[in-house]
mmCIF file of C-alpha atoms in Angstrom:
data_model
loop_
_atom_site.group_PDB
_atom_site.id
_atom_site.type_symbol
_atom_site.label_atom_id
_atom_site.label_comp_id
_atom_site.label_asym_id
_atom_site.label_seq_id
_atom_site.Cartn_x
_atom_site.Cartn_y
_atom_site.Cartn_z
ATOM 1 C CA UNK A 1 -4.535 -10.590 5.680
ATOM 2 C CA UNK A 2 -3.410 -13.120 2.810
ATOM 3 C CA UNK A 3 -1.313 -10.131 1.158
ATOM 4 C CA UNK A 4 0.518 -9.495 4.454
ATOM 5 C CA UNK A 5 1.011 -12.542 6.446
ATOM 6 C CA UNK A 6 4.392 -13.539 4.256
ATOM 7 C CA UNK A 7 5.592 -10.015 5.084
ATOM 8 C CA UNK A 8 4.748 -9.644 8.682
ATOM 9 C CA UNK A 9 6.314 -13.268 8.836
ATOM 10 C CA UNK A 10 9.507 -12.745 7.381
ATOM 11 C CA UNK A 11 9.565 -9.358 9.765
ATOM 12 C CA UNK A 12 9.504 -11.839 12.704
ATOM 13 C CA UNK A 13 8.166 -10.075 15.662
ATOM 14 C CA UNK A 14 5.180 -10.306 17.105
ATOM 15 C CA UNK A 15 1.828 -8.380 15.647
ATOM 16 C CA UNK A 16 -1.638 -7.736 16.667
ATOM 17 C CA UNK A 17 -4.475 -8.684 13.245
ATOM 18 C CA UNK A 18 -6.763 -5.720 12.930
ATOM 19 C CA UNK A 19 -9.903 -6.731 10.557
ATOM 20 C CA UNK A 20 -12.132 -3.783 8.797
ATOM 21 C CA UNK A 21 -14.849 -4.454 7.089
ATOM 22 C CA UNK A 22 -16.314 -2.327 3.826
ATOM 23 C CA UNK A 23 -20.236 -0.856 3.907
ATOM 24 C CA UNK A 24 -21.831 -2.757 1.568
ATOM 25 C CA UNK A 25 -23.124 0.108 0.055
ATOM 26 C CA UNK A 26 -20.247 1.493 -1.178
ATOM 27 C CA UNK A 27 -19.575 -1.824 -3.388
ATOM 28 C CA UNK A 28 -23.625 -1.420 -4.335
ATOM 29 C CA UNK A 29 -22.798 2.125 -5.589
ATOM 30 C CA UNK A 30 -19.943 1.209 -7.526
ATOM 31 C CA UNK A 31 -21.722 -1.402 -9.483
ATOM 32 C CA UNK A 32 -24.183 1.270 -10.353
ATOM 33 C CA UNK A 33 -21.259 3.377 -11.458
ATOM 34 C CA UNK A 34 -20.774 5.975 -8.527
ATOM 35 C CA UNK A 35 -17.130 7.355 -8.884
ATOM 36 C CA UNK A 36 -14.954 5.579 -6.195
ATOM 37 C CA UNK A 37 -13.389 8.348 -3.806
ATOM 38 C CA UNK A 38 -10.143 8.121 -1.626
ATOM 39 C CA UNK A 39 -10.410 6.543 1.508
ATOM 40 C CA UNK A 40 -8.309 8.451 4.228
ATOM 41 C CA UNK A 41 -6.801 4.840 4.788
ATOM 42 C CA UNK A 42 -3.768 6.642 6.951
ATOM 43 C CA UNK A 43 -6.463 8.550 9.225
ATOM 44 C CA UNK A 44 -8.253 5.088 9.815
ATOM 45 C CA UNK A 45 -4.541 3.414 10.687
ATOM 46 C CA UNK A 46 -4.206 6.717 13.064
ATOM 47 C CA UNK A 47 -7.696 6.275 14.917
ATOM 48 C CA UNK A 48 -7.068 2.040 14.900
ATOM 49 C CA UNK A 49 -3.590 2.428 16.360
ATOM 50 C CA UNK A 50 -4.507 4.281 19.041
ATOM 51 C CA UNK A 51 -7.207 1.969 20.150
ATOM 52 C CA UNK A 52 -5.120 -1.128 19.932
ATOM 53 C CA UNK A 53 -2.023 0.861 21.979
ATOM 54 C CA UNK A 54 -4.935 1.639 24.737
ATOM 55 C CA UNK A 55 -5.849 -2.260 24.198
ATOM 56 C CA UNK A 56 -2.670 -3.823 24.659
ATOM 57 C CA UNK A 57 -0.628 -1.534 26.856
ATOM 58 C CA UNK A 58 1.284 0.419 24.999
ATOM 59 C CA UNK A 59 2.311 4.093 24.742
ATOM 60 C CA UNK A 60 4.068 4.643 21.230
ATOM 61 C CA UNK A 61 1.914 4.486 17.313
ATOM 62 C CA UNK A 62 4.518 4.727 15.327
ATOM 63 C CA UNK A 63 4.099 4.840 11.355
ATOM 64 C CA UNK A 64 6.074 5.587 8.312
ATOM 65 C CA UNK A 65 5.084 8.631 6.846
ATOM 66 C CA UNK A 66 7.548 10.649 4.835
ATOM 67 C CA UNK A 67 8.429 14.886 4.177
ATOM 68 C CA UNK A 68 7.035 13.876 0.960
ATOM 69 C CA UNK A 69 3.291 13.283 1.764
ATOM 70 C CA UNK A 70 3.510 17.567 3.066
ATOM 71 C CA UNK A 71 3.633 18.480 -0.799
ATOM 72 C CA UNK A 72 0.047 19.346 -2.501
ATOM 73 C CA UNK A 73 -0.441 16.948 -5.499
ATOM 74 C CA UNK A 74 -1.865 20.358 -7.593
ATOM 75 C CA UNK A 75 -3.585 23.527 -7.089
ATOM 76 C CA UNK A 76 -7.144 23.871 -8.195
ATOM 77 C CA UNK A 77 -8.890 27.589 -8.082
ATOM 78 C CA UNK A 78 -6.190 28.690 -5.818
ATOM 79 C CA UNK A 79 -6.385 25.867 -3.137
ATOM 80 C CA UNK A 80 -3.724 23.418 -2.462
ATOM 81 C CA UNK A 81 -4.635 19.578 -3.058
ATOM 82 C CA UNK A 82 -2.972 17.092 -1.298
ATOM 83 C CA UNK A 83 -4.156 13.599 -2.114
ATOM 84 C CA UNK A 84 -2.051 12.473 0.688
ATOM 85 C CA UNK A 85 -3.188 14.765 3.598
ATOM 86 C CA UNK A 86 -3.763 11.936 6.313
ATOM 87 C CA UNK A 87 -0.321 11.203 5.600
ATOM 88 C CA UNK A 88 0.706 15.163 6.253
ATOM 89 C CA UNK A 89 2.519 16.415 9.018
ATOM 90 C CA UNK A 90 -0.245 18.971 9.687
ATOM 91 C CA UNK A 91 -2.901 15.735 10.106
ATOM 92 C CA UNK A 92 -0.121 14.060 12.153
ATOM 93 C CA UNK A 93 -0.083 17.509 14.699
ATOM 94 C CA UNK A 94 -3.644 18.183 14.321
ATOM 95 C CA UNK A 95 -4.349 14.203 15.308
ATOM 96 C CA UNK A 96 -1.100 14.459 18.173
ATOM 97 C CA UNK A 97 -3.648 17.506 19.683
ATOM 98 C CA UNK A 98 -6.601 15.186 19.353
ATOM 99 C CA UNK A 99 -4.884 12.391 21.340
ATOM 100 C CA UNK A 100 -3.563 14.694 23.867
ATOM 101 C CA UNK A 101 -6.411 16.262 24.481
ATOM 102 C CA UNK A 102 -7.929 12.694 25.515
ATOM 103 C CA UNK A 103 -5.524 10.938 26.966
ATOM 104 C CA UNK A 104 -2.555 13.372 28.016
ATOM 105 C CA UNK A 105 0.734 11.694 27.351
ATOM 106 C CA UNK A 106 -0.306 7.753 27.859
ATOM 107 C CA UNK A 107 -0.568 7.326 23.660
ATOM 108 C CA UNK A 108 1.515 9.063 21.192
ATOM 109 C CA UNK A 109 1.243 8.824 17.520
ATOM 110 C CA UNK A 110 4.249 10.077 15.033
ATOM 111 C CA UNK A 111 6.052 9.231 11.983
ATOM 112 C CA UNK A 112 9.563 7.888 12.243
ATOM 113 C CA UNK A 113 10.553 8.110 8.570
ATOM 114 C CA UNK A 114 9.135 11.875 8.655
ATOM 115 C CA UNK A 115 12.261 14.064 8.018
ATOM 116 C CA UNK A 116 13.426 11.962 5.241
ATOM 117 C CA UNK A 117 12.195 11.954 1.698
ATOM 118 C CA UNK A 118 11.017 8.967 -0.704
ATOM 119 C CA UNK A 119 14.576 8.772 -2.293
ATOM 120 C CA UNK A 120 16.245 8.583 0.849
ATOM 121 C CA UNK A 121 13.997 6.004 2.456
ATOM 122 C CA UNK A 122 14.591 4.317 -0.651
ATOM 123 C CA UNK A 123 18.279 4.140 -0.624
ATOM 124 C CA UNK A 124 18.286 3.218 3.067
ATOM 125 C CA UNK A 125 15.479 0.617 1.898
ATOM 126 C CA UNK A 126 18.258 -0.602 -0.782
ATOM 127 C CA UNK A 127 21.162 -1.028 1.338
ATOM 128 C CA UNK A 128 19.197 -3.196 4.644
ATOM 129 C CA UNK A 129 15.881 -4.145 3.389
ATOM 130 C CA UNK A 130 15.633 -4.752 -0.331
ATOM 131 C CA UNK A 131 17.255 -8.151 -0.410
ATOM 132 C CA UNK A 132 15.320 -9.414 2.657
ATOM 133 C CA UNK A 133 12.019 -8.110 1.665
ATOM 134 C CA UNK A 134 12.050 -8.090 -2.113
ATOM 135 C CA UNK A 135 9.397 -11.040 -2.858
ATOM 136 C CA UNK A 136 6.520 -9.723 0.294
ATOM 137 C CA UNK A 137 6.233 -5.808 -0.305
ATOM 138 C CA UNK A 138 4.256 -3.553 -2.717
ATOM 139 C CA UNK A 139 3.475 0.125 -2.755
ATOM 140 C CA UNK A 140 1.403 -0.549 -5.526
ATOM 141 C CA UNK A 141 -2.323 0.488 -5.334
ATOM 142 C CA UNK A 142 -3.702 -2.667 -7.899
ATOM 143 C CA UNK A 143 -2.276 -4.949 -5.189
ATOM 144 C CA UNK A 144 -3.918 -4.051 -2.599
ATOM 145 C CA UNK A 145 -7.784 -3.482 -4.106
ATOM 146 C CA UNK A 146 -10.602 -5.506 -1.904
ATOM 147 C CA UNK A 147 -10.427 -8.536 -4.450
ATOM 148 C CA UNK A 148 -6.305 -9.340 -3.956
ATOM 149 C CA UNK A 149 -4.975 -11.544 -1.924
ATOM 150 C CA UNK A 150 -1.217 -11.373 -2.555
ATOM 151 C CA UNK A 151 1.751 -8.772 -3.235
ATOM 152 C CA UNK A 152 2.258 -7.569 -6.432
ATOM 153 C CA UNK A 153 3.547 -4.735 -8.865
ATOM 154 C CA UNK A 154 1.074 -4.289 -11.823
ATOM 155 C CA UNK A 155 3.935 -1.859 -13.445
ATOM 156 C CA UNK A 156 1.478 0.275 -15.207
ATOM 157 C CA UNK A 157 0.264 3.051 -12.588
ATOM 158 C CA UNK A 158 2.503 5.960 -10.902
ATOM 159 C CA UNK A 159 3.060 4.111 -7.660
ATOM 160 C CA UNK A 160 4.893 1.899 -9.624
ATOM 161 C CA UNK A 161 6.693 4.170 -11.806
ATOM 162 C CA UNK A 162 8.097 6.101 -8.922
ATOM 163 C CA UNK A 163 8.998 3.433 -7.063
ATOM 164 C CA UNK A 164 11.034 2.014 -10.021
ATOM 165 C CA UNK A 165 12.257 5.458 -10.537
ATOM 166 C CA UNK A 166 13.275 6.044 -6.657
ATOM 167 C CA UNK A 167 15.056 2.728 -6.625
ATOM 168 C CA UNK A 168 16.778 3.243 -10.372
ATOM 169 C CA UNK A 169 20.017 4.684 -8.493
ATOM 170 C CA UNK A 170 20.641 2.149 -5.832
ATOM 171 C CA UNK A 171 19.686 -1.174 -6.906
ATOM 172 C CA UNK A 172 20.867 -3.222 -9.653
ATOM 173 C CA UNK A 173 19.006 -3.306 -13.029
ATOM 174 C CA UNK A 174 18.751 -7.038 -13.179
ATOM 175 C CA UNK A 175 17.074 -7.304 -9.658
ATOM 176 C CA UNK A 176 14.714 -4.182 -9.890
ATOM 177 C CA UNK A 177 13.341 -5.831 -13.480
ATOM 178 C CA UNK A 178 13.257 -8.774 -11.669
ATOM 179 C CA UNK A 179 10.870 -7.273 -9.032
ATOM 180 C CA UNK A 180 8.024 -5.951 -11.669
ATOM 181 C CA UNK A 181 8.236 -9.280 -13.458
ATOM 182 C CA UNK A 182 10.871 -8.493 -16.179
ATOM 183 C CA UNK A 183 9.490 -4.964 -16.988
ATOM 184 C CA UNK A 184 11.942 -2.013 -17.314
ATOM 185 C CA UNK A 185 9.675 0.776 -16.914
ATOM 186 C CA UNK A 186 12.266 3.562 -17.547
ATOM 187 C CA UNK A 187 12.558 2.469 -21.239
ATOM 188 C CA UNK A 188 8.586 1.915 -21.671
ATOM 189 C CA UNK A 189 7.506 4.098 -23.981
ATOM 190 C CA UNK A 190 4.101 3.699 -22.558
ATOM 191 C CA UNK A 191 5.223 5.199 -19.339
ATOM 192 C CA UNK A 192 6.331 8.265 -20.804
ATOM 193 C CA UNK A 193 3.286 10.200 -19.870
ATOM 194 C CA UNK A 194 3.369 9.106 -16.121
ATOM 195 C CA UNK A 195 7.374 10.267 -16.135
ATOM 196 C CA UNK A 196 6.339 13.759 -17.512
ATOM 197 C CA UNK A 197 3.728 13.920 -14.654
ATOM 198 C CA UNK A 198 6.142 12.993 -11.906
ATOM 199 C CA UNK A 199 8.527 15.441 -12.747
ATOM 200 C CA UNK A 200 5.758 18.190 -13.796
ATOM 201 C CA UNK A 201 7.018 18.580 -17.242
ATOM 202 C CA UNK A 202 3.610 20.338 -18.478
ATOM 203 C CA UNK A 203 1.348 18.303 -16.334
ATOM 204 C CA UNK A 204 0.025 18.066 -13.154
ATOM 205 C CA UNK A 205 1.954 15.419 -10.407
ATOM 206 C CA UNK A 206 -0.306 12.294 -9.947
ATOM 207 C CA UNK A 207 -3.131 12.133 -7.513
ATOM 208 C CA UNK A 208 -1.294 9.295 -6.095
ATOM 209 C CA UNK A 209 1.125 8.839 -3.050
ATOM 210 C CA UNK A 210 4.439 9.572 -4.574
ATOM 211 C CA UNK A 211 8.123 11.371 -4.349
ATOM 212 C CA UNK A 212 7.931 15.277 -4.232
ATOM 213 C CA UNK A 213 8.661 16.985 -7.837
ATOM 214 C CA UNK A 214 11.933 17.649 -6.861
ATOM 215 C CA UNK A 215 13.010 14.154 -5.573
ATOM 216 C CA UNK A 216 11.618 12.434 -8.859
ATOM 217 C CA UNK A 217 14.140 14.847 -10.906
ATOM 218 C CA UNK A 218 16.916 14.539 -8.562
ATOM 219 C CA UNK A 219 16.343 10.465 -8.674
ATOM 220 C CA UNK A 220 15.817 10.803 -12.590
ATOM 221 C CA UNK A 221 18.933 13.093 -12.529
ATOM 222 C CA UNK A 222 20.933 9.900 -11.417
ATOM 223 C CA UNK A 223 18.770 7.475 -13.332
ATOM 224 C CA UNK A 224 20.039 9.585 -16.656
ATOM 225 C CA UNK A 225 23.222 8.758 -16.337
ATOM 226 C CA UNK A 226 22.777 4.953 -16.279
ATOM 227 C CA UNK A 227 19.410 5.369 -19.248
ATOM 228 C CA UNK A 228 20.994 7.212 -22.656
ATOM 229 C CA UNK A 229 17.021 7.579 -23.404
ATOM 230 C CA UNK A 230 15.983 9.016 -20.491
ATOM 231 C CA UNK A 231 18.130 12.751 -21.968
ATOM 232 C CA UNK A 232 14.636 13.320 -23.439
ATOM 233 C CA UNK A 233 13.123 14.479 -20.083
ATOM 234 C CA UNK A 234 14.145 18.204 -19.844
ATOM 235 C CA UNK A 235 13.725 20.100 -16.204
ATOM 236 C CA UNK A 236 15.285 22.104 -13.914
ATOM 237 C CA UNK A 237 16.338 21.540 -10.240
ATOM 238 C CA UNK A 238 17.910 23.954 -7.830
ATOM 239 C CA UNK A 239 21.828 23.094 -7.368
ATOM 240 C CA UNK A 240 21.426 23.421 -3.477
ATOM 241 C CA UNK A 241 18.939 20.894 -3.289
ATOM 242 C CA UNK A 242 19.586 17.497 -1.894
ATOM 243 C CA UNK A 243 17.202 14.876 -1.245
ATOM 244 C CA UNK A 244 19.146 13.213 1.545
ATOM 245 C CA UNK A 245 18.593 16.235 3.669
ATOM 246 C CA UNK A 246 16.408 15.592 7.138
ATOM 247 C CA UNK A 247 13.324 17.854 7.207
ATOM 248 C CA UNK A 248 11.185 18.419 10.323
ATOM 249 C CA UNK A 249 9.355 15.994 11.911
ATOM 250 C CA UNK A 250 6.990 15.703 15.032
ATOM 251 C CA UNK A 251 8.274 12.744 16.952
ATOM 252 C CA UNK A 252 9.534 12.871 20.276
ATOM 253 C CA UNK A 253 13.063 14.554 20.635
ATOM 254 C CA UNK A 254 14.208 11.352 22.755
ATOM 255 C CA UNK A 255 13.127 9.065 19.047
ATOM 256 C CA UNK A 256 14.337 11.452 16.937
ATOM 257 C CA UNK A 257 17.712 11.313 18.203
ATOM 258 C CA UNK A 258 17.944 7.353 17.719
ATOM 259 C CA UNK A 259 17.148 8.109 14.025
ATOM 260 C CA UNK A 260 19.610 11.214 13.580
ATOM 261 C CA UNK A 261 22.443 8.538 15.205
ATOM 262 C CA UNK A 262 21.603 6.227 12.483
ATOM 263 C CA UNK A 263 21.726 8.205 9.960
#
């Protein structure tokens, strides 16, 4: 609650606190070494924002998950991966059956941000959110383990990287340093690794919640022309491809149409 109270506050509207609480066990286990899984955190904020819409009155759970959580992070033995599957539109329809089957059409759960991709949200993000929100939001992991109690952006892990990457195009280079404490992670040599594995340049993409393959080029496309360095990083991308275009979605046609009108 510490890490989002100066967030939700500066949002301004009103909210509803929802408190979880870990198993003890699982922080026993890790002591003695046990390897710590992924928690299907968007599946929990699924089944939690359905109770509290029953709880307070209201009909609509709507979350922010983009086209970019439907791509597999790898393939291992011939199956798909995707580290982000409760963030997938196939979980969102599977879980939109679930509900319906319970409770007909008095709660529906959907992502608003669905048809659009990382790079899009963040250029949107850029032009109407960025300046407001620049000192009370994170996507990185590190900030938001069980021991933090504030916002931050360790600028070491992919999270970061992409979202420094997704933001390269549309925000000044001054500012974004500004936001990971002075760090340009473009021209860390350290971060050279994590690049090659965000654009798939002979690794795997990170078992982390980023930008699709193809959205990481086209934003290091851009970034390239601003970074002389950055020439190094050598990969292809399909001239019809364009990550400003919408892509499905599963919201209601009536919602969808507010966001199509905005954008």
């Amino acid at each position: 609650r510490d890490q989002l109270e100066p967030l939700i506050y500066r949002i301004g509207l009103d909210n509803a606190w929802v408190s979880r609480e870990w198993d003890k066990q699982i922080i026993e286990l890790n002591k003695q070494g046990a390897y710590n899984g992924n928690f299907p955190i968007s599946a929990i904020f699924a089944t939690v924002g359905t109770v509290v819409c029953i709880l307070t009155g209201r009909r609509d759970h709507v979350v922010s998950n983009e086209q970019s959580a439907n791509e597999p992070s790898l393939e291992y033995k011939g199956v798909s991966i995707n580290h982000q599957y409760s963030k997938s539109q196939e979980f969102e329809q599977l879980y939109q059956s679930l509900q319906k089957h319970y409770f007909g059409d008095a709660v529906r759960y959907y992502s608003f941000l669905r048809p659009l991709s990382e790079v899009k949200i963040a250029e949107l993000f850029s032009k109407i959110g960025f300046e407001k929100y620049k000192d009370v939001f994170s996507s990185c992991n590190r900030a938001y383990t069980h021991d933090s109690h504030k916002m931050w952006w360790c600028g070491e892990c992919p999270k970061c990287a992409f979202v420094f990457l997704a933001l390269t195009p549309f925000i000044e280079r001054r500012e974004l340093e500004a936001l990971f404490g002075g760090k340009n992670l473009l021209t860390d040599p350290l971060m050279e690794p994590t690049y090659k594995k965000l654009l798939n340049i002979g690794a795997d993409k990170p078992l982390d919640c980023v930008g699709e393959i193809k959205e990481s080029r086209s934003a290091m496309q851009m970034a390239q022309k601003t970074y002389s360095n950055l020439a190094e990083y050598q990969f292809k991308l399909p001239d019809d491809y364009s990550y400003a275009r919408v892509g499905s979605h599963s919201m209601p046609e009536e919602v969808f149409a507010i966001l199509n009108q905005a954008l």
